CSV table of C-alpha atoms and ligand atoms in Angstrom, one decimal:
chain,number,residue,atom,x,y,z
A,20,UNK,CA,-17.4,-3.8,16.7
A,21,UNK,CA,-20.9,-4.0,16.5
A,22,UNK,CA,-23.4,-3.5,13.3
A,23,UNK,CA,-24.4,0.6,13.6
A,24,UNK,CA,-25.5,2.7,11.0
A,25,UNK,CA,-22.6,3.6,8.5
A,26,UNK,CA,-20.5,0.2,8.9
A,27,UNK,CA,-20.0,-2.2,6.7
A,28,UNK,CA,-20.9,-5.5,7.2
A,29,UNK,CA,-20.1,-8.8,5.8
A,30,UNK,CA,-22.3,-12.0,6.0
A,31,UNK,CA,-23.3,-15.0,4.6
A,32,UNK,CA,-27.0,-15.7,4.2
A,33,UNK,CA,-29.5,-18.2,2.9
A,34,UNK,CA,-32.6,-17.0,1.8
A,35,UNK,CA,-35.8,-19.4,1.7
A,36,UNK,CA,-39.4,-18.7,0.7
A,37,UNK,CA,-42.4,-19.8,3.3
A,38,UNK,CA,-42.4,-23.6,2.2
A,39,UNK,CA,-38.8,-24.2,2.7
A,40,UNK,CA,-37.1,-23.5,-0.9
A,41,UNK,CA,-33.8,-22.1,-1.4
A,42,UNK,CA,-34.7,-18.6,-3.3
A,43,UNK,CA,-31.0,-17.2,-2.5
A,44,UNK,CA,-27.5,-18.0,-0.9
A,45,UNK,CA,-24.0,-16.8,-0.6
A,46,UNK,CA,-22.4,-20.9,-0.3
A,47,UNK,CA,-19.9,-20.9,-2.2
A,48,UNK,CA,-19.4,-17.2,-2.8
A,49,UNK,CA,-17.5,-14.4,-1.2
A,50,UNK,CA,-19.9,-12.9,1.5
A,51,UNK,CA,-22.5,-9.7,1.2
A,52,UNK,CA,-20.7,-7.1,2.2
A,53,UNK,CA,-23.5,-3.9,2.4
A,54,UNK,CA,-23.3,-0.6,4.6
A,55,UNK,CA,-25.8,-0.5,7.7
A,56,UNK,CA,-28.9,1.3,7.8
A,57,UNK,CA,-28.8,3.0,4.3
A,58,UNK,CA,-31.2,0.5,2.8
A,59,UNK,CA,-29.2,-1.6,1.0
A,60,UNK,CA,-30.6,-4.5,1.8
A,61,UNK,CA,-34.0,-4.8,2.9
A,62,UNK,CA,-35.5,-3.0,6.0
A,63,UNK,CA,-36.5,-6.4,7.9
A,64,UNK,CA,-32.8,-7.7,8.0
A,65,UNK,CA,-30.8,-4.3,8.7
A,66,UNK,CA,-33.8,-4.4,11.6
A,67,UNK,CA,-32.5,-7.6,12.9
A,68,UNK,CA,-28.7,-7.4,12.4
A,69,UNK,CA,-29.0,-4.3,14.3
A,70,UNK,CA,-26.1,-4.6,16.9
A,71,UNK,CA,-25.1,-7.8,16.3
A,72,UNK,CA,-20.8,-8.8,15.5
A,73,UNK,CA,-18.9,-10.9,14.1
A,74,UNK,CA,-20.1,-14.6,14.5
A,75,UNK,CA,-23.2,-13.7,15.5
A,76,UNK,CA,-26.0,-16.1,14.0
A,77,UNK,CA,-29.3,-15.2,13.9
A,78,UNK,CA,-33.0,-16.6,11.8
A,79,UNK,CA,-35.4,-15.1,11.2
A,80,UNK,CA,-38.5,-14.3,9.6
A,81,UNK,CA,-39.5,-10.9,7.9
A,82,UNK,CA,-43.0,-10.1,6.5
A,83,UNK,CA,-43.6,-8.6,2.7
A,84,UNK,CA,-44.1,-5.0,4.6
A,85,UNK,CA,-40.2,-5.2,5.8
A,86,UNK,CA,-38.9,-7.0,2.4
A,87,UNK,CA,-39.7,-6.4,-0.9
A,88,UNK,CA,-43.8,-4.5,-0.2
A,89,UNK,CA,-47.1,-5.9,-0.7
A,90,UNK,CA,-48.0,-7.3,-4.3
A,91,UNK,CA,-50.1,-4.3,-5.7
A,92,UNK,CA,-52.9,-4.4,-8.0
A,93,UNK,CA,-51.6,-1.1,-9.7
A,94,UNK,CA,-48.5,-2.2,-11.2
A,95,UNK,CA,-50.5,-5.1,-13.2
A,96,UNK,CA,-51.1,-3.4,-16.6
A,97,UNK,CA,-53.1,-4.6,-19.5
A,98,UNK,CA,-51.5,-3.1,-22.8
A,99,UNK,CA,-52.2,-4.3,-26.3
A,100,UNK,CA,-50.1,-7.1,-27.7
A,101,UNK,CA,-49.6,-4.6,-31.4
A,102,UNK,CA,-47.4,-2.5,-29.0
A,103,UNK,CA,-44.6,-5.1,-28.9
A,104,UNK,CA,-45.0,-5.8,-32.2
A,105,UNK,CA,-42.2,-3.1,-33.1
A,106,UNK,CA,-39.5,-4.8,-30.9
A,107,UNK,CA,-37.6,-7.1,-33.3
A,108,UNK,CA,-38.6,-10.4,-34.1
A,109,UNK,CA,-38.5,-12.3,-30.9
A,110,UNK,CA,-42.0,-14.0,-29.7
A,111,UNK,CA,-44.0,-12.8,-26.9
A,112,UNK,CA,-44.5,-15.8,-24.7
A,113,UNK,CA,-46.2,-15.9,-21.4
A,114,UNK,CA,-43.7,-16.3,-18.1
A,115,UNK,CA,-41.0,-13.8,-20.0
A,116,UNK,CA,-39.5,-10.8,-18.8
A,117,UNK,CA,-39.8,-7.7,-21.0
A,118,UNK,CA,-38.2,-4.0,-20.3
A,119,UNK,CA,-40.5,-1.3,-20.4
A,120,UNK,CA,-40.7,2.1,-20.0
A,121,UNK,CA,-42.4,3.9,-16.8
A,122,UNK,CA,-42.9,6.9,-15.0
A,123,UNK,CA,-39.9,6.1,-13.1
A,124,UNK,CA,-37.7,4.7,-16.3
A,125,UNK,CA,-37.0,1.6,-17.5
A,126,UNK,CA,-38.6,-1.2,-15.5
A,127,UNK,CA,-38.6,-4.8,-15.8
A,128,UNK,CA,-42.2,-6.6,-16.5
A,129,UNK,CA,-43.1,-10.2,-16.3
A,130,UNK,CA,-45.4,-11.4,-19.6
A,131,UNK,CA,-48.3,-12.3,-16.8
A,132,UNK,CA,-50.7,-13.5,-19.4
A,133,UNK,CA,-51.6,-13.0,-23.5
A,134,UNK,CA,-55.0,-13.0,-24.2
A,135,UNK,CA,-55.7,-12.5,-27.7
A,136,UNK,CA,-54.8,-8.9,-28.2
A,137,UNK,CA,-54.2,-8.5,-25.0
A,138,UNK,CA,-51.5,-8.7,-22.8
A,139,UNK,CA,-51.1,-8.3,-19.0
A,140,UNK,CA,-47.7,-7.2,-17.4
A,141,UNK,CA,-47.0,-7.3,-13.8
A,142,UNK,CA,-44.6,-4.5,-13.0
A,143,UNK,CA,-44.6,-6.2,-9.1
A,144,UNK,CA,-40.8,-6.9,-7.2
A,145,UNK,CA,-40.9,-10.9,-8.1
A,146,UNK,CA,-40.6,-11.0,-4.1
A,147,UNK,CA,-43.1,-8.8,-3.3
A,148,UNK,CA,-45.9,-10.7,-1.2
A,149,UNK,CA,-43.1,-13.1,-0.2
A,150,UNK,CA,-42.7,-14.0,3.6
A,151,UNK,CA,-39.0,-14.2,3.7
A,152,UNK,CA,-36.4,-16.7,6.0
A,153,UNK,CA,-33.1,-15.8,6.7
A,154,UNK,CA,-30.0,-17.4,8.0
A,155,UNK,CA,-27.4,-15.3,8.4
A,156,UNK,CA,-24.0,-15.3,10.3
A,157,UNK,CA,-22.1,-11.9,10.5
A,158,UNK,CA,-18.5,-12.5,9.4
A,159,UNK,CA,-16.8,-9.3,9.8
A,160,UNK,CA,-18.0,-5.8,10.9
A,161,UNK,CA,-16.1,-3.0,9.7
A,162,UNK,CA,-16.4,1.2,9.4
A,163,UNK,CA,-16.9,2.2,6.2
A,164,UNK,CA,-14.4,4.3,4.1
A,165,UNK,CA,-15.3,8.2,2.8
A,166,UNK,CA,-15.5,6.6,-0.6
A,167,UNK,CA,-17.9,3.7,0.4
A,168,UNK,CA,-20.6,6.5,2.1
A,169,UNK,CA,-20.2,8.6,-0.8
A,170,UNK,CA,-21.0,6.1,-3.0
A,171,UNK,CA,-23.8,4.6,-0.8
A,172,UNK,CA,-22.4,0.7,-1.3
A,173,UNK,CA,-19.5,-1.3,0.1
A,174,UNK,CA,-16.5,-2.4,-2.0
A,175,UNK,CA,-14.3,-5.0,-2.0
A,176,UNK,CA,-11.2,-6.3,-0.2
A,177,UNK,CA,-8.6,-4.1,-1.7
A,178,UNK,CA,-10.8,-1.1,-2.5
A,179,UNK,CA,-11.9,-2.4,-5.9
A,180,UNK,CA,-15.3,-2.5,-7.0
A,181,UNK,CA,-17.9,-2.1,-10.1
A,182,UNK,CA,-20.8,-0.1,-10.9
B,277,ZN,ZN1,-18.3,2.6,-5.3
């Protein structure tokens, strides 16, 4: 069986960022199991696993466009420091994550910068901008069950899962 839109695949992976470093990896865990072609995993790799079965190796390289988008100037916001002030007692510090609310719900934000009153959050995908290398060998292709494709995800061996 083959990786088609609609099956579930498993694999292992190793993710690495353009100068070599481990951002990601399933060593030592059970495998990735995701459903083809729905977009649950990023657009690049479903492009590339396209077809292939079980032991199939591949690398490869995808660009921001196919992973996680272009960094974009537009989800940098500058917002002043009093409006965290109401948020408990823990310190604002530059390089923390902070949940705030958006257009589209709750969001995470990365503490970019405080300047004075000032502080600049970058709403961005922590990957986005990233060229991304994969290594990835397909250990089992599968179809998926009714429950998986109404669910849109794969679940584990023995039907169990979480949400
Ligand atoms: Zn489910």
């Amino acid at each position: 069986m083959t990786i088609t839109k609609n099956k579930v695949a498993l694999i292992h992976y190793t993710l690495k960022d353009e100068s070599g470093e481990v951002l990601d990896s399933s060593e030592g865990r059970e495998p990735l199991a995701f459903i083809q072609g729905i977009g649950n995993i990023i657009e690049g790799l479903e492009e590339k696993l396209e077809g292939k079965t079980v032991g199939d190796r591949i690398e490869t390289t995808i660009s921001p466009e196919k992973a996680y988008g272009l960094r974009s100037e537009e989800n940098v916001h500058i917002v002043p420091l009093s409006s965290f002030q109401a948020d408990g007692d823990e310190k604002l510090v530059e390089g923390m994550q902070v949940r705030v609310e958006t257009n589209e719900g709750v969001s995470l934000a990365d503490v970019a910068k405080i300047d004075g009153e000032e502080v600049t959050l970058d709403l961005n995908h922590p990957l986005a901008g990233e060229t991304l290398h994969f290594t990835v060998e397909v250990v089992d292709v599968r179809d998926a069950s009714k429950e998986e494709l109404e669910h849109g995800h794969a679940h584990g061996p023995g039907g169990h899962h979480h949400h």
